[in-house]
């Protein structure tokens, strides 16, 4: 996220009940912090070129679950390129792609009990707040001598998590 995209995630998430993000610079943590209670939340993953392998297909459903999301958003359902390569969730005969099958195995495991227990757990909060400021983001986009705010946020929250703590983003 930067000034060119113009998102204010606090305002965007606070006013909606169906929310999804990409795995970019902590967007999923902003979603976790700002989504209204009971919202349908998830993250895009799936048939992107870098994700058409077993490890990402099995990783993303669990990543979403561990960050408080309650749904998976798969891109793209169907796509047939001019060279005959299909990269969507389903093939031209509507059977699941081999990489969607890996994701569905993990989703089935999540839905079988383990994930349902985690979805109903209360997330720990260690009293740590990270300030979210769209104004600071815009300033860092304009003045390249400053640290880029999304990168700084991502580095800081990684440090907090690696130290074994939980946190929430707070907005002005």
PDB file of C-alpha atoms in Angstrom:
ATOM      1  CA  UNK A   1       0.000   0.000   0.000  1.00  0.00           C
ATOM      2  CA  UNK A   2       1.202   3.481  -0.794  1.00  0.00           C
ATOM      3  CA  UNK A   3      -0.155   6.901  -1.667  1.00  0.00           C
ATOM      4  CA  UNK A   4      -0.864   5.798  -5.214  1.00  0.00           C
ATOM      5  CA  UNK A   5      -3.374   3.226  -4.026  1.00  0.00           C
ATOM      6  CA  UNK A   6      -4.850   5.596  -1.444  1.00  0.00           C
ATOM      7  CA  UNK A   7      -6.276   3.021   0.947  1.00  0.00           C
ATOM      8  CA  UNK A   8      -7.161   3.988   4.478  1.00  0.00           C
ATOM      9  CA  UNK A   9      -7.599   0.463   5.794  1.00  0.00           C
ATOM     10  CA  UNK A  10      -9.164   1.590   9.054  1.00  0.00           C
ATOM     11  CA  UNK A  11     -11.983   3.413   7.269  1.00  0.00           C
ATOM     12  CA  UNK A  12     -12.303   0.778   4.557  1.00  0.00           C
ATOM     13  CA  UNK A  13     -12.528  -2.140   6.966  1.00  0.00           C
ATOM     14  CA  UNK A  14     -14.646  -0.406   9.594  1.00  0.00           C
ATOM     15  CA  UNK A  15     -17.482   0.209   7.166  1.00  0.00           C
ATOM     16  CA  UNK A  16     -17.763  -3.240   5.550  1.00  0.00           C
ATOM     17  CA  UNK A  17     -18.605  -6.800   6.542  1.00  0.00           C
ATOM     18  CA  UNK A  18     -17.049  -8.694   3.621  1.00  0.00           C
ATOM     19  CA  UNK A  19     -13.308  -8.062   3.520  1.00  0.00           C
ATOM     20  CA  UNK A  20     -10.262  -9.522   1.827  1.00  0.00           C
ATOM     21  CA  UNK A  21      -6.654  -8.491   1.311  1.00  0.00           C
ATOM     22  CA  UNK A  22      -3.431  -9.624  -0.307  1.00  0.00           C
ATOM     23  CA  UNK A  23      -0.403 -10.920   1.591  1.00  0.00           C
ATOM     24  CA  UNK A  24       1.378  -7.588   1.289  1.00  0.00           C
ATOM     25  CA  UNK A  25       3.177  -5.673   4.022  1.00  0.00           C
ATOM     26  CA  UNK A  26       0.918  -6.693   6.860  1.00  0.00           C
ATOM     27  CA  UNK A  27      -2.435  -6.017   5.197  1.00  0.00           C
ATOM     28  CA  UNK A  28      -3.779  -9.171   6.836  1.00  0.00           C
ATOM     29  CA  UNK A  29      -2.780  -7.816  10.261  1.00  0.00           C
ATOM     30  CA  UNK A  30      -4.598  -4.567   9.554  1.00  0.00           C
ATOM     31  CA  UNK A  31      -7.615  -6.630   8.565  1.00  0.00           C
ATOM     32  CA  UNK A  32      -7.405  -8.629  11.787  1.00  0.00           C
ATOM     33  CA  UNK A  33      -7.173  -5.452  13.842  1.00  0.00           C
ATOM     34  CA  UNK A  34      -9.862  -3.364  12.118  1.00  0.00           C
ATOM     35  CA  UNK A  35     -12.499  -5.801  10.786  1.00  0.00           C
ATOM     36  CA  UNK A  36     -15.871  -5.536  12.520  1.00  0.00           C
ATOM     37  CA  UNK A  37     -16.820  -8.498  14.688  1.00  0.00           C
ATOM     38  CA  UNK A  38     -18.611 -11.132  12.638  1.00  0.00           C
ATOM     39  CA  UNK A  39     -17.223  -9.919   9.290  1.00  0.00           C
ATOM     40  CA  UNK A  40     -16.380 -12.412   6.544  1.00  0.00           C
ATOM     41  CA  UNK A  41     -12.602 -12.060   6.208  1.00  0.00           C
ATOM     42  CA  UNK A  42     -10.006 -13.681   3.981  1.00  0.00           C
ATOM     43  CA  UNK A  43      -6.979 -13.249   1.774  1.00  0.00           C
ATOM     44  CA  UNK A  44      -6.448 -13.777  -1.950  1.00  0.00           C
ATOM     45  CA  UNK A  45      -4.316 -16.761  -2.865  1.00  0.00           C
ATOM     46  CA  UNK A  46      -4.414 -19.528  -5.433  1.00  0.00           C
ATOM     47  CA  UNK A  47      -3.495 -19.723  -9.066  1.00  0.00           C
ATOM     48  CA  UNK A  48      -0.949 -16.924  -9.126  1.00  0.00           C
ATOM     49  CA  UNK A  49       2.195 -18.143 -10.890  1.00  0.00           C
ATOM     50  CA  UNK A  50       4.301 -18.114  -7.699  1.00  0.00           C
ATOM     51  CA  UNK A  51       1.643 -20.096  -5.822  1.00  0.00           C
ATOM     52  CA  UNK A  52       0.953 -22.984  -8.232  1.00  0.00           C
ATOM     53  CA  UNK A  53       3.039 -25.333  -6.117  1.00  0.00           C
ATOM     54  CA  UNK A  54       2.156 -27.617  -3.247  1.00  0.00           C
ATOM     55  CA  UNK A  55       3.757 -25.658  -0.392  1.00  0.00           C
ATOM     56  CA  UNK A  56       1.902 -22.342  -0.965  1.00  0.00           C
ATOM     57  CA  UNK A  57      -1.403 -24.129  -1.568  1.00  0.00           C
ATOM     58  CA  UNK A  58      -1.103 -25.889   1.770  1.00  0.00           C
ATOM     59  CA  UNK A  59       0.327 -22.838   3.595  1.00  0.00           C
ATOM     60  CA  UNK A  60      -2.200 -20.122   2.742  1.00  0.00           C
ATOM     61  CA  UNK A  61      -5.353 -21.621   4.310  1.00  0.00           C
ATOM     62  CA  UNK A  62      -3.465 -22.075   7.588  1.00  0.00           C
ATOM     63  CA  UNK A  63      -1.925 -18.593   7.384  1.00  0.00           C
ATOM     64  CA  UNK A  64      -5.391 -17.131   7.072  1.00  0.00           C
ATOM     65  CA  UNK A  65      -6.698 -19.181   9.967  1.00  0.00           C
ATOM     66  CA  UNK A  66      -3.767 -18.242  12.219  1.00  0.00           C
ATOM     67  CA  UNK A  67      -4.431 -14.581  11.530  1.00  0.00           C
ATOM     68  CA  UNK A  68      -8.100 -14.736  12.472  1.00  0.00           C
ATOM     69  CA  UNK A  69      -9.615 -14.999   9.009  1.00  0.00           C
ATOM     70  CA  UNK A  70     -12.691 -17.133   8.505  1.00  0.00           C
ATOM     71  CA  UNK A  71     -12.662 -17.711   4.732  1.00  0.00           C
ATOM     72  CA  UNK A  72     -10.321 -18.384   1.800  1.00  0.00           C
ATOM     73  CA  UNK A  73     -10.469 -16.350  -1.410  1.00  0.00           C
ATOM     74  CA  UNK A  74      -9.144 -18.265  -4.403  1.00  0.00           C
ATOM     75  CA  UNK A  75      -7.917 -16.488  -7.536  1.00  0.00           C
ATOM     76  CA  UNK A  76      -8.793 -17.285 -10.236  1.00  0.00           C
ATOM     77  CA  UNK A  77     -11.729 -19.639 -10.619  1.00  0.00           C
ATOM     78  CA  UNK A  78     -11.246 -20.177 -14.339  1.00  0.00           C
ATOM     79  CA  UNK A  79      -8.730 -18.999 -16.884  1.00  0.00           C
ATOM     80  CA  UNK A  80      -7.747 -20.471 -20.192  1.00  0.00           C
ATOM     81  CA  UNK A  81      -4.853 -18.797 -21.949  1.00  0.00           C
ATOM     82  CA  UNK A  82      -4.382 -18.653 -25.682  1.00  0.00           C
ATOM     83  CA  UNK A  83      -1.484 -21.122 -25.500  1.00  0.00           C
ATOM     84  CA  UNK A  84      -3.701 -23.787 -23.948  1.00  0.00           C
ATOM     85  CA  UNK A  85      -2.371 -23.496 -20.395  1.00  0.00           C
ATOM     86  CA  UNK A  86      -5.042 -23.322 -17.746  1.00  0.00           C
ATOM     87  CA  UNK A  87      -4.155 -21.618 -14.492  1.00  0.00           C
ATOM     88  CA  UNK A  88      -7.483 -21.262 -12.733  1.00  0.00           C
ATOM     89  CA  UNK A  89      -8.955 -23.263  -9.883  1.00  0.00           C
ATOM     90  CA  UNK A  90     -10.780 -25.469 -12.361  1.00  0.00           C
ATOM     91  CA  UNK A  91      -9.772 -26.907 -15.712  1.00  0.00           C
ATOM     92  CA  UNK A  92     -11.821 -26.451 -18.904  1.00  0.00           C
ATOM     93  CA  UNK A  93     -13.824 -29.611 -18.070  1.00  0.00           C
ATOM     94  CA  UNK A  94     -14.569 -28.069 -14.615  1.00  0.00           C
ATOM     95  CA  UNK A  95     -12.497 -30.536 -12.611  1.00  0.00           C
ATOM     96  CA  UNK A  96     -10.372 -29.014  -9.841  1.00  0.00           C
ATOM     97  CA  UNK A  97      -6.816 -28.164 -10.810  1.00  0.00           C
ATOM     98  CA  UNK A  98      -4.110 -30.215  -9.124  1.00  0.00           C
ATOM     99  CA  UNK A  99      -3.033 -27.197  -7.067  1.00  0.00           C
ATOM    100  CA  UNK A 100      -6.599 -26.440  -5.931  1.00  0.00           C
ATOM    101  CA  UNK A 101      -6.802 -30.046  -4.722  1.00  0.00           C
ATOM    102  CA  UNK A 102      -3.868 -29.388  -2.362  1.00  0.00           C
ATOM    103  CA  UNK A 103      -5.602 -26.317  -0.944  1.00  0.00           C
ATOM    104  CA  UNK A 104      -8.895 -28.202  -0.589  1.00  0.00           C
ATOM    105  CA  UNK A 105      -7.152 -30.930   1.420  1.00  0.00           C
ATOM    106  CA  UNK A 106      -5.940 -28.311   3.904  1.00  0.00           C
ATOM    107  CA  UNK A 107      -9.317 -26.573   4.016  1.00  0.00           C
ATOM    108  CA  UNK A 108     -10.985 -29.934   4.730  1.00  0.00           C
ATOM    109  CA  UNK A 109      -8.536 -30.494   7.602  1.00  0.00           C
ATOM    110  CA  UNK A 110      -9.304 -27.039   8.977  1.00  0.00           C
ATOM    111  CA  UNK A 111     -13.051 -27.620   8.731  1.00  0.00           C
ATOM    112  CA  UNK A 112     -12.814 -31.081  10.308  1.00  0.00           C
ATOM    113  CA  UNK A 113     -12.225 -29.747  13.776  1.00  0.00           C
ATOM    114  CA  UNK A 114      -8.797 -28.257  14.360  1.00  0.00           C
ATOM    115  CA  UNK A 115      -9.578 -25.059  12.525  1.00  0.00           C
ATOM    116  CA  UNK A 116     -13.027 -24.740  14.021  1.00  0.00           C
ATOM    117  CA  UNK A 117     -11.482 -24.847  17.492  1.00  0.00           C
ATOM    118  CA  UNK A 118      -8.984 -22.147  16.515  1.00  0.00           C
ATOM    119  CA  UNK A 119     -11.669 -19.960  14.932  1.00  0.00           C
ATOM    120  CA  UNK A 120     -13.541 -19.942  18.216  1.00  0.00           C
ATOM    121  CA  UNK A 121     -10.520 -19.185  20.401  1.00  0.00           C
ATOM    122  CA  UNK A 122      -9.868 -15.748  21.770  1.00  0.00           C
ATOM    123  CA  UNK A 123      -6.646 -14.266  20.429  1.00  0.00           C
ATOM    124  CA  UNK A 124      -4.124 -13.209  23.068  1.00  0.00           C
ATOM    125  CA  UNK A 125      -3.368  -9.538  23.334  1.00  0.00           C
ATOM    126  CA  UNK A 126      -0.196  -8.558  25.137  1.00  0.00           C
ATOM    127  CA  UNK A 127      -1.140  -4.901  25.461  1.00  0.00           C
ATOM    128  CA  UNK A 128       1.003  -3.827  22.507  1.00  0.00           C
ATOM    129  CA  UNK A 129      -0.451  -1.275  20.109  1.00  0.00           C
ATOM    130  CA  UNK A 130       1.030  -0.336  16.738  1.00  0.00           C
ATOM    131  CA  UNK A 131      -0.048   3.040  15.404  1.00  0.00           C
ATOM    132  CA  UNK A 132      -1.575   2.997  11.921  1.00  0.00           C
ATOM    133  CA  UNK A 133      -1.372   6.395  10.243  1.00  0.00           C
ATOM    134  CA  UNK A 134      -2.380   6.979   6.619  1.00  0.00           C
ATOM    135  CA  UNK A 135      -0.879  10.473   6.931  1.00  0.00           C
ATOM    136  CA  UNK A 136       2.524   8.971   7.770  1.00  0.00           C
ATOM    137  CA  UNK A 137       2.190   6.563   4.872  1.00  0.00           C
ATOM    138  CA  UNK A 138       1.557   9.451   2.460  1.00  0.00           C
ATOM    139  CA  UNK A 139       4.454  11.447   3.891  1.00  0.00           C
ATOM    140  CA  UNK A 140       6.804   8.497   3.433  1.00  0.00           C
ATOM    141  CA  UNK A 141       5.594   8.091  -0.172  1.00  0.00           C
ATOM    142  CA  UNK A 142       6.439  11.716  -0.905  1.00  0.00           C
ATOM    143  CA  UNK A 143       9.748  11.990   0.949  1.00  0.00           C
ATOM    144  CA  UNK A 144      12.010   9.103   0.016  1.00  0.00           C
ATOM    145  CA  UNK A 145      14.539  10.053   2.695  1.00  0.00           C
ATOM    146  CA  UNK A 146      12.053   8.700   5.259  1.00  0.00           C
ATOM    147  CA  UNK A 147      11.515   4.996   5.905  1.00  0.00           C
ATOM    148  CA  UNK A 148       8.633   3.655   3.856  1.00  0.00           C
ATOM    149  CA  UNK A 149       5.895   3.201   6.465  1.00  0.00           C
ATOM    150  CA  UNK A 150       4.485  -0.169   5.257  1.00  0.00           C
ATOM    151  CA  UNK A 151       8.001  -1.650   5.274  1.00  0.00           C
ATOM    152  CA  UNK A 152       8.636  -0.246   8.753  1.00  0.00           C
ATOM    153  CA  UNK A 153       5.310  -1.650  10.001  1.00  0.00           C
ATOM    154  CA  UNK A 154       6.082  -5.043   8.533  1.00  0.00           C
ATOM    155  CA  UNK A 155       9.549  -5.139  10.100  1.00  0.00           C
ATOM    156  CA  UNK A 156       8.228  -4.031  13.485  1.00  0.00           C
ATOM    157  CA  UNK A 157       5.330  -6.493  13.637  1.00  0.00           C
ATOM    158  CA  UNK A 158       7.647  -9.307  12.556  1.00  0.00           C
ATOM    159  CA  UNK A 159       9.948  -8.375  15.447  1.00  0.00           C
ATOM    160  CA  UNK A 160       7.008  -8.387  17.901  1.00  0.00           C
ATOM    161  CA  UNK A 161       5.766 -11.776  16.683  1.00  0.00           C
ATOM    162  CA  UNK A 162       9.255 -13.296  16.660  1.00  0.00           C
ATOM    163  CA  UNK A 163       9.623 -12.203  20.288  1.00  0.00           C
ATOM    164  CA  UNK A 164       6.471 -14.204  21.081  1.00  0.00           C
ATOM    165  CA  UNK A 165       4.017 -11.349  21.565  1.00  0.00           C
ATOM    166  CA  UNK A 166       0.707 -10.341  20.035  1.00  0.00           C
ATOM    167  CA  UNK A 167      -0.443  -6.807  19.194  1.00  0.00           C
ATOM    168  CA  UNK A 168      -3.201  -4.805  17.606  1.00  0.00           C
ATOM    169  CA  UNK A 169      -3.031  -1.958  15.151  1.00  0.00           C
ATOM    170  CA  UNK A 170      -4.759   1.187  16.386  1.00  0.00           C
ATOM    171  CA  UNK A 171      -5.928   4.096  14.272  1.00  0.00           C
ATOM    172  CA  UNK A 172      -6.242   7.783  15.109  1.00  0.00           C
TER     173      UNK A 172
END
